[in-house]
């Protein structure tokens, strides 16, 4: 080969790798015990089919090492998330948002369900980015959100700065699983039943038997499947890393989840089952046990103990929408959750759930006819970054 052709080939090879990176305006927020990139819909391609390369590239998926070091993800499902936000054209909402669960080791882009934790960041993002103007002198604002994944309305109430240009981050409210304190954000999930199935009890039953195991399938905010820990032959207070070391347990739960999904009418075959919903949780009565922090949970401080599996991984806290399902199921006599409650807990206005990182307070309100009117949870959120995010 002549020196000319050799140099030409070398230059051609180098040229293939000297193109500029792509970039897009974005913000990065913590919402509850999750983090996500947030994009304005106006900055994304009009065709949703073209979103996947952007989401995968910016988050850093797929990563066979499971760390997402080449992107903004954090190697676990709660840190591999994206939200897309736009002004709403609906009369009952000001902001539309779409939640996206991104695979860590694979290229799955899942639009099937909502994330309750990241829902807490959407109102603050709307104020911080100028989509919502509470007005000067306002001390707080309620932003009406429409979640496109579940076709449901959420009211987010939180404090704002004196000029109304920014959501307040400082506060004295603490949530377990997040260090420090922040401003309290109240999320009211309006008429949350039937987010994906159209019914609070998708199978029509409070309890079903699948593979010889009693389960409660419920849909409030997102669908969820509950099973008693004792029926799985497992300690209900097991911590996530111990659950992760039990592929047999995770396999059994995933098989149960897929069969429950079909029973709920959400899929025809196991291959059609979405990876992120329904969540599956095993439930147990309160007992003293160690938390991820090393502290000991006082059984008298909670009403029920719950361990959730999210996209095949043990959750280090509790998905908010799973918490909403816990609160709704707690008030249904004979449900798996109800059977694990101390006497009188089902009648309480607020239910305290024990999870691996501590506690979560939730509430469910039924009207006289038995309709679930709303579910409430309290979170904190904070803007971490805004600017441009890059992908190759």
mmCIF file of C-alpha atoms in Angstrom:
data_model
loop_
_atom_site.group_PDB
_atom_site.id
_atom_site.type_symbol
_atom_site.label_atom_id
_atom_site.label_comp_id
_atom_site.label_asym_id
_atom_site.label_seq_id
_atom_site.Cartn_x
_atom_site.Cartn_y
_atom_site.Cartn_z
ATOM 1 C CA UNK A 1 0.000 0.000 0.000
ATOM 2 C CA UNK A 2 1.420 3.436 -0.938
ATOM 3 C CA UNK A 3 2.171 5.956 1.805
ATOM 4 C CA UNK A 4 -0.498 8.214 0.292
ATOM 5 C CA UNK A 5 -3.201 5.549 0.549
ATOM 6 C CA UNK A 6 -2.049 4.554 4.042
ATOM 7 C CA UNK A 7 -2.278 8.159 5.251
ATOM 8 C CA UNK A 8 -5.622 8.609 3.504
ATOM 9 C CA UNK A 9 -7.003 5.498 5.174
ATOM 10 C CA UNK A 10 -5.681 6.549 8.573
ATOM 11 C CA UNK A 11 -7.240 10.000 8.178
ATOM 12 C CA UNK A 12 -10.541 8.460 7.070
ATOM 13 C CA UNK A 13 -10.562 6.202 10.157
ATOM 14 C CA UNK A 14 -9.767 9.116 12.447
ATOM 15 C CA UNK A 15 -12.448 11.285 10.839
ATOM 16 C CA UNK A 16 -15.106 8.782 11.762
ATOM 17 C CA UNK A 17 -14.341 9.457 15.421
ATOM 18 C CA UNK A 18 -13.999 13.233 15.383
ATOM 19 C CA UNK A 19 -17.671 14.162 15.073
ATOM 20 C CA UNK A 20 -19.071 16.384 17.783
ATOM 21 C CA UNK A 21 -21.267 15.025 20.538
ATOM 22 C CA UNK A 22 -25.001 15.631 20.458
ATOM 23 C CA UNK A 23 -26.518 17.772 23.223
ATOM 24 C CA UNK A 24 -29.935 18.866 24.445
ATOM 25 C CA UNK A 25 -31.204 21.263 27.150
ATOM 26 C CA UNK A 26 -32.032 19.388 30.331
ATOM 27 C CA UNK A 27 -32.389 19.629 34.076
ATOM 28 C CA UNK A 28 -31.447 17.034 36.658
ATOM 29 C CA UNK A 29 -33.674 16.701 39.732
ATOM 30 C CA UNK A 30 -33.999 14.539 42.780
ATOM 31 C CA UNK A 31 -37.601 13.688 43.464
ATOM 32 C CA UNK A 32 -38.185 11.767 46.691
ATOM 33 C CA UNK A 33 -35.799 8.800 46.658
ATOM 34 C CA UNK A 34 -35.255 8.912 42.886
ATOM 35 C CA UNK A 35 -33.323 11.058 40.411
ATOM 36 C CA UNK A 36 -34.105 11.819 36.781
ATOM 37 C CA UNK A 37 -33.202 13.922 33.778
ATOM 38 C CA UNK A 38 -36.084 16.245 32.883
ATOM 39 C CA UNK A 39 -36.583 17.448 29.313
ATOM 40 C CA UNK A 40 -38.960 19.997 27.831
ATOM 41 C CA UNK A 41 -41.051 18.238 25.185
ATOM 42 C CA UNK A 42 -40.322 21.164 22.844
ATOM 43 C CA UNK A 43 -36.618 20.225 22.811
ATOM 44 C CA UNK A 44 -37.222 16.607 21.788
ATOM 45 C CA UNK A 45 -38.022 15.297 18.297
ATOM 46 C CA UNK A 46 -41.767 15.405 17.539
ATOM 47 C CA UNK A 47 -41.842 11.638 16.922
ATOM 48 C CA UNK A 48 -41.583 9.656 20.149
ATOM 49 C CA UNK A 49 -39.871 6.827 18.272
ATOM 50 C CA UNK A 50 -36.847 9.121 17.928
ATOM 51 C CA UNK A 51 -36.518 9.684 21.677
ATOM 52 C CA UNK A 52 -34.917 6.333 22.552
ATOM 53 C CA UNK A 53 -31.338 7.083 21.337
ATOM 54 C CA UNK A 54 -31.367 10.360 23.284
ATOM 55 C CA UNK A 55 -32.613 8.732 26.489
ATOM 56 C CA UNK A 56 -30.224 5.785 26.286
ATOM 57 C CA UNK A 57 -27.237 7.970 25.411
ATOM 58 C CA UNK A 58 -27.780 10.576 28.108
ATOM 59 C CA UNK A 59 -28.534 8.039 30.859
ATOM 60 C CA UNK A 60 -25.685 5.722 29.817
ATOM 61 C CA UNK A 61 -27.535 2.556 28.835
ATOM 62 C CA UNK A 62 -27.149 -0.244 28.066
ATOM 63 C CA UNK A 63 -24.254 -0.868 30.438
ATOM 64 C CA UNK A 64 -23.308 -4.544 30.874
ATOM 65 C CA UNK A 65 -21.397 -3.501 34.005
ATOM 66 C CA UNK A 66 -24.615 -2.123 35.501
ATOM 67 C CA UNK A 67 -23.077 1.195 36.557
ATOM 68 C CA UNK A 68 -24.022 3.695 33.808
ATOM 69 C CA UNK A 69 -20.704 5.475 34.291
ATOM 70 C CA UNK A 70 -20.879 6.915 30.767
ATOM 71 C CA UNK A 71 -24.143 8.723 31.467
ATOM 72 C CA UNK A 72 -26.308 10.346 34.108
ATOM 73 C CA UNK A 73 -27.803 7.124 35.479
ATOM 74 C CA UNK A 74 -26.745 5.602 38.770
ATOM 75 C CA UNK A 75 -26.799 1.880 38.068
ATOM 76 C CA UNK A 76 -30.137 1.112 39.773
ATOM 77 C CA UNK A 77 -33.732 1.502 38.643
ATOM 78 C CA UNK A 78 -34.480 4.463 40.944
ATOM 79 C CA UNK A 79 -31.633 6.437 39.324
ATOM 80 C CA UNK A 80 -32.290 5.443 35.696
ATOM 81 C CA UNK A 81 -35.260 7.671 34.952
ATOM 82 C CA UNK A 82 -36.397 10.442 32.620
ATOM 83 C CA UNK A 83 -39.367 12.821 32.635
ATOM 84 C CA UNK A 84 -40.713 14.814 29.699
ATOM 85 C CA UNK A 85 -42.686 17.957 30.560
ATOM 86 C CA UNK A 86 -44.948 20.285 28.558
ATOM 87 C CA UNK A 87 -47.734 22.839 29.135
ATOM 88 C CA UNK A 88 -51.102 21.099 29.240
ATOM 89 C CA UNK A 89 -54.060 21.767 26.979
ATOM 90 C CA UNK A 90 -56.440 20.136 29.469
ATOM 91 C CA UNK A 91 -58.925 22.134 31.548
ATOM 92 C CA UNK A 92 -58.045 20.177 34.696
ATOM 93 C CA UNK A 93 -54.244 20.429 34.414
ATOM 94 C CA UNK A 94 -51.514 23.005 33.873
ATOM 95 C CA UNK A 95 -48.650 20.644 33.118
ATOM 96 C CA UNK A 96 -48.433 17.333 31.236
ATOM 97 C CA UNK A 97 -45.621 14.956 32.044
ATOM 98 C CA UNK A 98 -44.510 11.574 30.792
ATOM 99 C CA UNK A 99 -42.372 9.283 32.908
ATOM 100 C CA UNK A 100 -39.795 7.006 31.283
ATOM 101 C CA UNK A 101 -38.073 4.074 33.005
ATOM 102 C CA UNK A 102 -34.775 3.323 31.273
ATOM 103 C CA UNK A 103 -33.098 -0.087 31.471
ATOM 104 C CA UNK A 104 -29.699 -0.241 33.121
ATOM 105 C CA UNK A 105 -28.055 -3.281 31.528
ATOM 106 C CA UNK A 106 -30.420 -3.352 28.560
ATOM 107 C CA UNK A 107 -31.996 -0.891 26.117
ATOM 108 C CA UNK A 108 -35.555 -1.019 27.388
ATOM 109 C CA UNK A 109 -37.487 2.251 27.252
ATOM 110 C CA UNK A 110 -40.628 1.761 29.331
ATOM 111 C CA UNK A 111 -43.557 4.200 29.223
ATOM 112 C CA UNK A 112 -46.021 1.874 30.934
ATOM 113 C CA UNK A 113 -46.257 3.408 34.417
ATOM 114 C CA UNK A 114 -45.661 6.538 36.466
ATOM 115 C CA UNK A 115 -43.066 7.249 39.168
ATOM 116 C CA UNK A 116 -44.542 8.758 42.321
ATOM 117 C CA UNK A 117 -41.164 9.934 43.582
ATOM 118 C CA UNK A 118 -40.321 11.852 40.417
ATOM 119 C CA UNK A 119 -43.868 13.242 40.357
ATOM 120 C CA UNK A 120 -42.766 15.383 43.298
ATOM 121 C CA UNK A 121 -40.154 17.134 41.120
ATOM 122 C CA UNK A 122 -42.446 18.076 38.232
ATOM 123 C CA UNK A 123 -44.197 20.980 39.972
ATOM 124 C CA UNK A 124 -40.902 22.508 41.165
ATOM 125 C CA UNK A 125 -39.427 22.060 37.671
ATOM 126 C CA UNK A 126 -42.443 23.829 36.158
ATOM 127 C CA UNK A 127 -41.890 26.822 38.448
ATOM 128 C CA UNK A 128 -38.082 26.828 38.142
ATOM 129 C CA UNK A 129 -38.248 26.718 34.329
ATOM 130 C CA UNK A 130 -40.929 29.402 34.029
ATOM 131 C CA UNK A 131 -43.733 27.147 32.804
ATOM 132 C CA UNK A 132 -45.735 28.137 35.895
ATOM 133 C CA UNK A 133 -45.684 31.635 37.419
ATOM 134 C CA UNK A 134 -47.155 31.676 40.940
ATOM 135 C CA UNK A 135 -46.767 35.471 41.038
ATOM 136 C CA UNK A 136 -44.783 37.705 43.331
ATOM 137 C CA UNK A 137 -45.751 37.489 46.985
ATOM 138 C CA UNK A 138 -47.012 33.920 46.803
ATOM 139 C CA UNK A 139 -45.771 31.717 49.618
ATOM 140 C CA UNK A 140 -46.902 28.451 48.046
ATOM 141 C CA UNK A 141 -48.480 27.088 44.908
ATOM 142 C CA UNK A 142 -50.542 24.090 43.849
ATOM 143 C CA UNK A 143 -49.664 22.845 40.369
ATOM 144 C CA UNK A 144 -52.151 20.570 38.635
ATOM 145 C CA UNK A 145 -50.269 17.822 36.825
ATOM 146 C CA UNK A 146 -51.501 15.365 34.224
ATOM 147 C CA UNK A 147 -49.532 12.126 33.990
ATOM 148 C CA UNK A 148 -49.779 10.740 30.473
ATOM 149 C CA UNK A 149 -48.652 7.239 31.497
ATOM 150 C CA UNK A 150 -51.621 6.659 33.785
ATOM 151 C CA UNK A 151 -54.136 9.225 32.490
ATOM 152 C CA UNK A 152 -54.397 10.612 36.037
ATOM 153 C CA UNK A 153 -54.312 14.026 37.726
ATOM 154 C CA UNK A 154 -51.923 14.861 40.570
ATOM 155 C CA UNK A 155 -52.008 18.065 42.635
ATOM 156 C CA UNK A 156 -48.550 19.122 43.846
ATOM 157 C CA UNK A 157 -48.447 21.741 46.620
ATOM 158 C CA UNK A 158 -45.143 23.266 47.735
ATOM 159 C CA UNK A 159 -43.561 26.561 48.898
ATOM 160 C CA UNK A 160 -42.057 29.081 46.471
ATOM 161 C CA UNK A 161 -39.638 32.003 46.806
ATOM 162 C CA UNK A 162 -40.941 35.529 47.473
ATOM 163 C CA UNK A 163 -40.604 36.534 43.829
ATOM 164 C CA UNK A 164 -42.437 33.367 42.737
ATOM 165 C CA UNK A 165 -39.621 32.365 40.389
ATOM 166 C CA UNK A 166 -38.280 29.324 42.186
ATOM 167 C CA UNK A 167 -39.497 26.352 44.209
ATOM 168 C CA UNK A 168 -38.107 26.489 47.733
ATOM 169 C CA UNK A 169 -35.729 23.633 48.476
ATOM 170 C CA UNK A 170 -34.864 24.411 52.106
ATOM 171 C CA UNK A 171 -37.131 23.118 54.824
ATOM 172 C CA UNK A 172 -37.365 20.984 57.919
ATOM 173 C CA UNK A 173 -39.192 18.001 56.436
ATOM 174 C CA UNK A 174 -37.271 14.729 56.260
ATOM 175 C CA UNK A 175 -37.987 11.599 54.244
ATOM 176 C CA UNK A 176 -36.280 8.318 54.994
ATOM 177 C CA UNK A 177 -33.741 7.304 52.386
ATOM 178 C CA UNK A 178 -32.618 10.897 51.701
ATOM 179 C CA UNK A 179 -30.025 12.656 53.865
ATOM 180 C CA UNK A 180 -30.954 15.990 55.441
ATOM 181 C CA UNK A 181 -34.224 17.887 55.217
ATOM 182 C CA UNK A 182 -36.091 19.920 52.619
ATOM 183 C CA UNK A 183 -39.310 21.719 51.803
ATOM 184 C CA UNK A 184 -42.421 19.569 52.137
ATOM 185 C CA UNK A 185 -44.204 18.713 48.897
ATOM 186 C CA UNK A 186 -47.746 17.362 49.188
ATOM 187 C CA UNK A 187 -48.887 15.105 46.356
ATOM 188 C CA UNK A 188 -52.599 14.416 46.065
ATOM 189 C CA UNK A 189 -53.324 11.677 43.529
ATOM 190 C CA UNK A 190 -56.872 12.427 42.425
ATOM 191 C CA UNK A 191 -59.162 9.461 41.664
ATOM 192 C CA UNK A 192 -56.097 7.168 41.452
ATOM 193 C CA UNK A 193 -57.912 3.865 40.993
ATOM 194 C CA UNK A 194 -57.579 2.064 37.673
ATOM 195 C CA UNK A 195 -54.515 3.902 36.387
ATOM 196 C CA UNK A 196 -53.738 1.141 33.850
ATOM 197 C CA UNK A 197 -56.562 -1.373 34.220
ATOM 198 C CA UNK A 198 -59.593 0.871 34.763
ATOM 199 C CA UNK A 199 -60.413 -0.766 38.111
ATOM 200 C CA UNK A 200 -59.151 -0.607 41.685
ATOM 201 C CA UNK A 201 -59.335 -4.416 41.816
ATOM 202 C CA UNK A 202 -58.418 -5.504 38.275
ATOM 203 C CA UNK A 203 -59.325 -9.169 38.781
ATOM 204 C CA UNK A 204 -62.554 -8.307 40.563
ATOM 205 C CA UNK A 205 -61.297 -10.032 43.712
ATOM 206 C CA UNK A 206 -59.691 -8.769 46.911
ATOM 207 C CA UNK A 207 -57.594 -11.943 46.977
ATOM 208 C CA UNK A 208 -56.578 -14.291 44.160
ATOM 209 C CA UNK A 209 -54.622 -17.533 44.315
ATOM 210 C CA UNK A 210 -51.749 -17.842 41.832
ATOM 211 C CA UNK A 211 -49.477 -20.894 41.916
ATOM 212 C CA UNK A 212 -51.010 -21.776 45.261
ATOM 213 C CA UNK A 213 -50.087 -18.395 46.795
ATOM 214 C CA UNK A 214 -52.630 -15.799 47.938
ATOM 215 C CA UNK A 215 -52.118 -12.374 46.373
ATOM 216 C CA UNK A 216 -53.902 -9.025 46.253
ATOM 217 C CA UNK A 217 -53.815 -7.261 42.880
ATOM 218 C CA UNK A 218 -54.654 -3.566 43.129
ATOM 219 C CA UNK A 219 -54.351 -0.547 40.830
ATOM 220 C CA UNK A 220 -54.041 2.861 42.523
ATOM 221 C CA UNK A 221 -51.565 5.245 40.913
ATOM 222 C CA UNK A 222 -49.839 2.228 39.367
ATOM 223 C CA UNK A 223 -50.789 -1.462 39.512
ATOM 224 C CA UNK A 224 -49.240 -3.496 42.309
ATOM 225 C CA UNK A 225 -49.243 -7.108 43.511
ATOM 226 C CA UNK A 226 -48.994 -7.960 47.216
ATOM 227 C CA UNK A 227 -48.008 -11.293 48.725
ATOM 228 C CA UNK A 228 -47.288 -12.251 52.327
ATOM 229 C CA UNK A 229 -43.625 -12.787 53.096
ATOM 230 C CA UNK A 230 -44.463 -15.861 55.173
ATOM 231 C CA UNK A 231 -46.188 -17.455 52.166
ATOM 232 C CA UNK A 232 -42.903 -17.090 50.273
ATOM 233 C CA UNK A 233 -40.972 -18.634 53.150
ATOM 234 C CA UNK A 234 -38.939 -15.455 53.605
ATOM 235 C CA UNK A 235 -38.349 -13.005 56.443
ATOM 236 C CA UNK A 236 -40.378 -9.903 55.610
ATOM 237 C CA UNK A 237 -37.674 -7.637 57.026
ATOM 238 C CA UNK A 238 -34.928 -8.876 54.683
ATOM 239 C CA UNK A 239 -32.805 -6.034 53.281
ATOM 240 C CA UNK A 240 -32.244 -5.383 49.553
ATOM 241 C CA UNK A 241 -28.690 -6.748 49.333
ATOM 242 C CA UNK A 242 -29.836 -9.977 50.979
ATOM 243 C CA UNK A 243 -32.763 -10.228 48.577
ATOM 244 C CA UNK A 244 -30.386 -9.594 45.669
ATOM 245 C CA UNK A 245 -28.359 -12.602 46.818
ATOM 246 C CA UNK A 246 -31.477 -14.781 46.467
ATOM 247 C CA UNK A 247 -31.966 -15.362 42.718
ATOM 248 C CA UNK A 248 -34.443 -18.103 43.615
ATOM 249 C CA UNK A 249 -36.612 -15.611 45.504
ATOM 250 C CA UNK A 250 -36.349 -12.973 42.782
ATOM 251 C CA UNK A 251 -37.189 -15.581 40.162
ATOM 252 C CA UNK A 252 -40.262 -16.740 42.084
ATOM 253 C CA UNK A 253 -41.449 -13.160 42.553
ATOM 254 C CA UNK A 254 -40.974 -12.351 38.864
ATOM 255 C CA UNK A 255 -42.886 -15.469 37.825
ATOM 256 C CA UNK A 256 -45.680 -14.557 40.236
ATOM 257 C CA UNK A 257 -45.677 -10.951 38.975
ATOM 258 C CA UNK A 258 -46.000 -12.015 35.353
ATOM 259 C CA UNK A 259 -48.871 -14.402 36.046
ATOM 260 C CA UNK A 260 -50.616 -11.732 38.137
ATOM 261 C CA UNK A 261 -50.176 -9.223 35.303
ATOM 262 C CA UNK A 262 -51.961 -11.571 32.911
ATOM 263 C CA UNK A 263 -54.712 -12.146 35.495
ATOM 264 C CA UNK A 264 -55.097 -8.361 35.759
ATOM 265 C CA UNK A 265 -55.679 -8.138 32.016
ATOM 266 C CA UNK A 266 -52.534 -6.095 31.405
ATOM 267 C CA UNK A 267 -50.871 -8.663 29.130
ATOM 268 C CA UNK A 268 -51.788 -11.737 27.106
ATOM 269 C CA UNK A 269 -48.495 -13.588 27.555
ATOM 270 C CA UNK A 270 -45.503 -13.475 29.894
ATOM 271 C CA UNK A 271 -43.436 -11.929 27.095
ATOM 272 C CA UNK A 272 -45.876 -9.008 26.897
ATOM 273 C CA UNK A 273 -45.564 -8.068 30.585
ATOM 274 C CA UNK A 274 -44.050 -4.579 31.056
ATOM 275 C CA UNK A 275 -40.794 -4.589 33.050
ATOM 276 C CA UNK A 276 -41.728 -1.781 35.446
ATOM 277 C CA UNK A 277 -45.391 -2.463 36.260
ATOM 278 C CA UNK A 278 -47.027 -3.925 38.103
ATOM 279 C CA UNK A 279 -44.631 -3.731 41.014
ATOM 280 C CA UNK A 280 -44.616 -6.748 43.319
ATOM 281 C CA UNK A 281 -44.201 -6.391 47.079
ATOM 282 C CA UNK A 282 -43.999 -8.838 49.937
ATOM 283 C CA UNK A 283 -45.662 -7.734 53.135
ATOM 284 C CA UNK A 284 -45.338 -8.630 56.804
ATOM 285 C CA UNK A 285 -46.528 -7.554 60.246
ATOM 286 C CA UNK A 286 -44.417 -4.979 62.115
ATOM 287 C CA UNK A 287 -41.391 -6.372 63.923
ATOM 288 C CA UNK A 288 -38.113 -4.984 65.201
ATOM 289 C CA UNK A 289 -35.418 -5.150 62.528
ATOM 290 C CA UNK A 290 -32.307 -3.475 61.148
ATOM 291 C CA UNK A 291 -32.557 -0.806 58.442
ATOM 292 C CA UNK A 292 -30.061 0.017 55.702
ATOM 293 C CA UNK A 293 -28.751 2.823 57.918
ATOM 294 C CA UNK A 294 -27.882 0.313 60.642
ATOM 295 C CA UNK A 295 -30.568 1.716 62.927
ATOM 296 C CA UNK A 296 -33.302 -0.485 64.366
ATOM 297 C CA UNK A 297 -36.921 0.058 63.409
ATOM 298 C CA UNK A 298 -39.326 0.194 66.332
ATOM 299 C CA UNK A 299 -42.277 -2.037 65.401
ATOM 300 C CA UNK A 300 -44.641 0.268 67.299
ATOM 301 C CA UNK A 301 -43.732 3.134 64.934
ATOM 302 C CA UNK A 302 -45.161 1.514 61.784
ATOM 303 C CA UNK A 303 -48.377 -0.182 60.712
ATOM 304 C CA UNK A 304 -46.960 -2.639 58.184
ATOM 305 C CA UNK A 305 -43.606 -3.674 56.686
ATOM 306 C CA UNK A 306 -43.233 -3.781 52.895
ATOM 307 C CA UNK A 307 -40.424 -4.846 50.560
ATOM 308 C CA UNK A 308 -40.777 -3.884 46.895
ATOM 309 C CA UNK A 309 -39.195 -5.258 43.737
ATOM 310 C CA UNK A 310 -38.782 -2.726 40.915
ATOM 311 C CA UNK A 311 -37.726 -3.874 37.418
ATOM 312 C CA UNK A 312 -36.255 -7.017 38.932
ATOM 313 C CA UNK A 313 -34.265 -5.211 41.618
ATOM 314 C CA UNK A 314 -35.017 -4.966 45.348
ATOM 315 C CA UNK A 315 -35.968 -1.348 46.050
ATOM 316 C CA UNK A 316 -33.952 0.404 48.751
ATOM 317 C CA UNK A 317 -37.008 2.335 49.934
ATOM 318 C CA UNK A 318 -40.534 2.051 48.506
ATOM 319 C CA UNK A 319 -41.909 3.318 45.175
ATOM 320 C CA UNK A 320 -44.436 6.019 45.986
ATOM 321 C CA UNK A 321 -47.114 4.513 43.781
ATOM 322 C CA UNK A 322 -46.610 1.208 45.600
ATOM 323 C CA UNK A 323 -47.147 3.139 48.823
ATOM 324 C CA UNK A 324 -50.419 4.466 47.417
ATOM 325 C CA UNK A 325 -51.483 0.909 46.663
ATOM 326 C CA UNK A 326 -50.542 -0.122 50.216
ATOM 327 C CA UNK A 327 -52.744 2.635 51.663
ATOM 328 C CA UNK A 328 -55.655 1.710 49.382
ATOM 329 C CA UNK A 329 -55.359 -2.033 50.079
ATOM 330 C CA UNK A 330 -55.051 -1.443 53.828
ATOM 331 C CA UNK A 331 -58.673 -0.307 53.964
ATOM 332 C CA UNK A 332 -59.984 -3.342 52.056
ATOM 333 C CA UNK A 333 -61.047 -6.050 54.497
ATOM 334 C CA UNK A 334 -59.425 -9.395 53.729
ATOM 335 C CA UNK A 335 -56.652 -8.022 51.523
ATOM 336 C CA UNK A 336 -53.077 -9.240 51.993
ATOM 337 C CA UNK A 337 -52.071 -5.822 53.356
ATOM 338 C CA UNK A 338 -55.097 -5.557 55.639
ATOM 339 C CA UNK A 339 -54.315 -8.960 57.173
ATOM 340 C CA UNK A 340 -50.835 -7.725 58.193
ATOM 341 C CA UNK A 341 -52.075 -4.625 60.047
ATOM 342 C CA UNK A 342 -52.363 -4.281 63.817
ATOM 343 C CA UNK A 343 -55.933 -3.886 65.052
ATOM 344 C CA UNK A 344 -57.311 -0.410 64.329
ATOM 345 C CA UNK A 345 -54.655 0.613 61.794
ATOM 346 C CA UNK A 346 -57.003 0.290 58.813
ATOM 347 C CA UNK A 347 -59.217 3.037 60.234
ATOM 348 C CA UNK A 348 -56.386 5.558 60.598
ATOM 349 C CA UNK A 349 -56.307 8.584 58.298
ATOM 350 C CA UNK A 350 -52.586 8.078 57.705
ATOM 351 C CA UNK A 351 -50.772 4.772 57.372
ATOM 352 C CA UNK A 352 -47.084 4.418 58.266
ATOM 353 C CA UNK A 353 -45.229 1.909 56.099
ATOM 354 C CA UNK A 354 -41.890 0.442 57.129
ATOM 355 C CA UNK A 355 -39.406 -0.005 54.250
ATOM 356 C CA UNK A 356 -35.650 -0.791 54.071
ATOM 357 C CA UNK A 357 -34.628 2.840 54.569
ATOM 358 C CA UNK A 358 -37.193 3.782 57.211
ATOM 359 C CA UNK A 359 -40.806 4.886 57.017
ATOM 360 C CA UNK A 360 -43.294 6.349 54.538
ATOM 361 C CA UNK A 361 -46.535 8.106 55.537
ATOM 362 C CA UNK A 362 -49.427 7.722 53.106
ATOM 363 C CA UNK A 363 -53.165 8.259 53.177
ATOM 364 C CA UNK A 364 -56.188 6.974 51.258
ATOM 365 C CA UNK A 365 -59.652 8.482 51.257
ATOM 366 C CA UNK A 366 -62.728 6.470 50.219
ATOM 367 C CA UNK A 367 -66.175 8.050 49.906
ATOM 368 C CA UNK A 368 -69.395 6.552 51.274
ATOM 369 C CA UNK A 369 -70.000 4.542 48.108
ATOM 370 C CA UNK A 370 -66.573 2.911 48.377
ATOM 371 C CA UNK A 371 -64.840 4.910 45.655
ATOM 372 C CA UNK A 372 -61.194 5.814 46.234
ATOM 373 C CA UNK A 373 -61.287 9.612 45.966
ATOM 374 C CA UNK A 374 -57.610 10.411 46.496
ATOM 375 C CA UNK A 375 -54.348 9.197 47.923
ATOM 376 C CA UNK A 376 -51.819 11.522 49.544
ATOM 377 C CA UNK A 377 -48.092 11.324 50.154
ATOM 378 C CA UNK A 378 -45.421 13.813 51.209
ATOM 379 C CA UNK A 379 -42.010 14.125 49.552
ATOM 380 C CA UNK A 380 -39.106 16.528 49.066
ATOM 381 C CA UNK A 381 -37.380 17.410 45.783
ATOM 382 C CA UNK A 382 -34.524 19.585 44.590
ATOM 383 C CA UNK A 383 -33.018 20.939 41.387
ATOM 384 C CA UNK A 384 -29.480 19.561 41.091
ATOM 385 C CA UNK A 385 -28.407 20.816 37.660
ATOM 386 C CA UNK A 386 -29.657 22.526 34.560
ATOM 387 C CA UNK A 387 -27.930 23.189 31.273
ATOM 388 C CA UNK A 388 -27.142 20.788 28.444
ATOM 389 C CA UNK A 389 -26.609 17.050 28.617
ATOM 390 C CA UNK A 390 -24.486 15.242 26.027
ATOM 391 C CA UNK A 391 -24.514 11.893 24.270
ATOM 392 C CA UNK A 392 -22.444 10.370 21.508
#
